[in-house]
Tab-separated table of C-alpha atoms in Angstrom:
chain	number	residue	atom	x	y	z
A	232	MET	CA	90.495	38.878	105.289
A	233	ASP	CA	89.399	39.519	101.703
A	234	LEU	CA	92.680	39.229	99.791
A	235	SER	CA	91.314	41.430	96.992
A	236	TYR	CA	90.323	44.241	99.359
A	237	PRO	CA	92.497	44.065	102.482
A	238	ILE	CA	91.352	47.517	103.657
A	239	GLY	CA	87.812	47.171	102.298
A	240	LYS	CA	86.282	48.452	99.086
A	241	PHE	CA	86.348	52.142	98.196
A	242	GLU	CA	83.380	54.041	99.565
A	243	TRP	CA	82.256	57.549	98.667
A	244	ASN	CA	79.440	59.419	100.402
A	245	GLY	CA	79.492	62.355	97.996
A	246	GLU	CA	80.882	64.980	100.352
A	247	ALA	CA	84.253	66.165	101.626
A	248	THR	CA	85.361	68.682	104.230
A	249	GLN	CA	88.595	70.646	104.092
A	250	ALA	CA	89.928	68.452	106.918
A	251	GLN	CA	89.106	65.294	104.928
A	252	ARG	CA	90.767	66.732	101.832
A	253	ARG	CA	93.901	67.580	103.812
A	254	ALA	CA	94.005	64.069	105.320
A	255	ARG	CA	93.612	62.515	101.844
A	256	ILE	CA	96.399	64.670	100.430
A	257	GLU	CA	98.619	63.529	103.301
A	258	GLU	CA	97.739	59.903	102.498
A	259	ILE	CA	98.718	60.448	98.866
A	260	GLU	CA	101.937	62.091	100.011
A	261	ARG	CA	102.837	59.019	102.125
A	262	VAL	CA	102.245	56.396	99.422
A	263	PRO	CA	105.750	56.401	97.884
A	264	ALA	CA	107.470	55.909	101.258
A	265	GLU	CA	104.936	53.299	102.351
A	266	MET	CA	105.314	51.378	99.093
A	267	ARG	CA	109.114	51.534	99.394
A	268	LYS	CA	108.904	50.188	102.936
A	269	ALA	CA	106.479	47.428	101.887
A	270	LEU	CA	108.788	46.313	99.054
A	271	ALA	CA	112.076	46.675	100.964
A	272	GLY	CA	114.331	43.649	100.821
A	273	MET	CA	112.104	41.598	98.550
A	274	SER	CA	113.902	39.144	96.292
A	275	ASP	CA	112.967	38.613	92.646
A	276	GLU	CA	111.187	35.447	93.765
A	277	HIS	CA	109.085	37.484	96.199
A	278	LEU	CA	108.417	40.206	93.609
A	279	ASP	CA	107.257	37.598	91.108
A	280	THR	CA	104.778	36.068	93.574
A	281	PRO	CA	101.079	36.901	93.097
A	282	TYR	CA	99.732	38.868	96.048
A	283	ARG	CA	96.649	36.587	95.960
A	284	PRO	CA	95.616	33.533	93.939
A	285	GLY	CA	94.839	34.715	90.411
A	286	GLY	CA	96.139	38.217	91.173
A	287	TRP	CA	99.013	40.264	89.866
A	288	THR	CA	102.533	39.642	91.030
A	289	VAL	CA	103.993	42.073	93.530
A	290	ARG	CA	106.164	43.419	90.689
A	291	GLN	CA	103.125	44.055	88.478
A	292	LEU	CA	101.387	45.747	91.379
A	293	ALA	CA	104.452	47.931	92.080
A	294	HIS	CA	104.357	49.139	88.466
A	295	HIS	CA	100.560	49.470	88.411
A	296	VAL	CA	100.467	52.069	91.189
A	297	PRO	CA	102.447	54.750	89.308
A	298	ASP	CA	100.653	53.843	86.061
A	299	SER	CA	97.322	54.435	87.775
A	300	HIS	CA	98.434	57.524	89.667
A	301	LEU	CA	99.875	59.070	86.501
A	302	ASN	CA	96.444	58.718	84.940
A	303	ALA	CA	94.849	60.296	88.027
A	304	TYR	CA	97.301	63.209	87.983
A	305	ILE	CA	96.513	63.857	84.322
A	306	ARG	CA	92.776	63.714	85.088
A	307	PHE	CA	93.249	66.366	87.770
A	308	LYS	CA	95.127	68.624	85.387
A	309	LEU	CA	92.531	68.151	82.649
A	310	ALA	CA	89.635	68.895	85.005
A	311	LEU	CA	91.398	71.988	86.329
A	312	THR	CA	92.102	73.402	82.876
A	313	GLU	CA	89.094	72.327	80.789
A	314	ASP	CA	85.326	72.266	81.230
A	315	GLN	CA	84.234	68.708	82.019
A	316	PRO	CA	86.812	67.050	79.755
A	317	THR	CA	86.172	63.490	78.678
A	318	ILE	CA	89.044	61.364	79.899
A	319	LYS	CA	90.358	58.241	78.271
A	320	PRO	CA	90.175	55.164	80.488
A	321	TYR	CA	92.929	52.599	80.158
A	322	GLU	CA	92.946	48.802	80.260
A	323	GLN	CA	94.871	48.272	83.515
A	324	GLU	CA	94.765	44.480	83.183
A	325	ARG	CA	96.392	44.684	79.757
A	326	TRP	CA	98.925	47.264	80.943
A	327	ALA	CA	99.933	44.855	83.712
A	328	GLU	CA	100.761	42.211	81.091
A	329	LEU	CA	103.131	44.401	79.077
A	330	GLU	CA	106.808	43.489	79.226
A	331	ASP	CA	107.880	46.604	81.130
A	332	THR	CA	105.398	45.823	83.897
A	333	ARG	CA	106.399	42.179	84.158
A	334	THR	CA	110.194	42.608	84.118
A	335	THR	CA	111.366	46.119	84.999
A	336	PRO	CA	113.065	46.472	88.384
A	337	VAL	CA	110.607	47.951	90.902
A	338	GLU	CA	113.057	50.740	91.776
A	339	VAL	CA	112.246	52.352	88.428
A	340	SER	CA	108.578	52.662	89.389
A	341	LEU	CA	109.393	53.636	92.972
A	342	SER	CA	111.458	56.553	91.649
A	343	LEU	CA	108.630	57.491	89.301
A	344	LEU	CA	106.153	57.329	92.186
A	345	ASP	CA	108.390	59.588	94.305
A	346	SER	CA	108.588	62.252	91.597
A	347	LEU	CA	104.970	61.974	90.542
A	348	HIS	CA	103.642	62.304	94.081
A	349	GLN	CA	105.892	65.271	94.785
A	350	ARG	CA	104.341	67.101	91.809
A	351	TRP	CA	100.815	65.858	92.522
A	352	VAL	CA	100.881	66.895	96.183
A	353	GLN	CA	102.204	70.319	95.246
A	354	LEU	CA	99.277	70.698	92.855
A	355	LEU	CA	96.748	69.403	95.397
A	356	LEU	CA	97.958	71.781	98.102
A	357	SER	CA	97.480	74.729	95.746
A	358	LEU	CA	93.778	74.007	95.169
A	359	VAL	CA	90.924	75.930	96.756
A	360	PRO	CA	87.675	74.206	97.803
A	361	ALA	CA	85.881	75.140	94.561
A	362	ASP	CA	88.580	73.358	92.554
A	363	PHE	CA	87.627	70.037	94.128
A	364	ALA	CA	84.092	70.440	92.758
A	365	ARG	CA	85.444	70.492	89.191
A	366	THR	CA	84.666	67.387	87.174
A	367	PHE	CA	85.788	65.247	84.297
A	368	ARG	CA	83.615	62.914	82.272
A	369	HIS	CA	84.469	59.243	82.527
A	370	PRO	CA	82.944	57.301	79.604
A	371	GLU	CA	81.654	54.570	81.951
A	372	GLN	CA	81.036	56.503	85.183
A	373	GLY	CA	79.724	59.846	83.942
A	374	LEU	CA	80.782	63.053	85.684
A	375	VAL	CA	83.358	62.497	88.421
A	376	SER	CA	84.429	65.239	90.805
A	377	LEU	CA	87.983	65.878	91.863
A	378	ASP	CA	86.803	65.422	95.462
A	379	LYS	CA	85.784	61.849	94.670
A	380	THR	CA	88.973	61.277	92.687
A	381	LEU	CA	91.069	62.523	95.603
A	382	ALA	CA	89.293	60.120	97.966
A	383	LEU	CA	89.642	57.242	95.499
A	384	TYR	CA	93.380	57.669	95.071
A	385	ALA	CA	94.041	58.150	98.778
A	386	TRP	CA	92.305	54.776	99.176
A	387	HIS	CA	94.051	53.280	96.124
A	388	GLY	CA	97.553	53.799	97.469
A	389	ARG	CA	96.692	52.303	100.880
A	390	HIS	CA	94.853	49.451	99.132
A	391	HIS	CA	97.887	48.338	97.137
A	392	VAL	CA	100.399	48.855	99.937
A	393	ALA	CA	98.140	46.587	102.018
A	394	HIS	CA	98.268	43.932	99.283
A	395	VAL	CA	102.041	43.786	99.691
A	396	THR	CA	102.125	43.983	103.490
A	397	ALA	CA	99.390	41.346	103.847
A	398	LEU	CA	101.276	38.989	101.529
A	399	ARG	CA	104.503	39.533	103.481
A	400	GLU	CA	102.647	38.738	106.700
A	401	ARG	CA	101.004	35.596	105.302
A	402	MET	CA	104.280	34.334	103.854
A	403	GLY	CA	106.378	35.255	106.895
A	404	TRP	CA	108.662	37.480	104.785
A	405	ARG	CA	110.385	39.953	107.116
């Protein structure tokens, strides 16, 4: 297993059906509960263990997911309310090194993830197919559709939950 990509790398074929969109929204909706389950019962020692050699600790990863998904939620709102807005990328590696990410109890970010995903899913369910064709401009990636962003973040949540569950399995943490 590739410890960096336990579910494989993100792939995008450029198209999405309504059924695929619905399935991706459901995946996004499940992320908070799946992350809670993956982190349940972990000690501080477990939380401060890197999920792979040279990788973030489980705690950093638990805080990264809502950081990343907050940015995605904002990108959706910008793309839905402006014409091809240019978004601001963020330095996720540097964010992961900030004190709040290294020391805050994971429950804080789990609560944030719960609330964020409740709002995000409500927004996603309100969209019509044409909305998913809207785009934002990423300074490094060019125009990015909301369809692609939806697929990316459905993958992203599963990707990071799998980091935690794979580590638990390898370490025998029940």
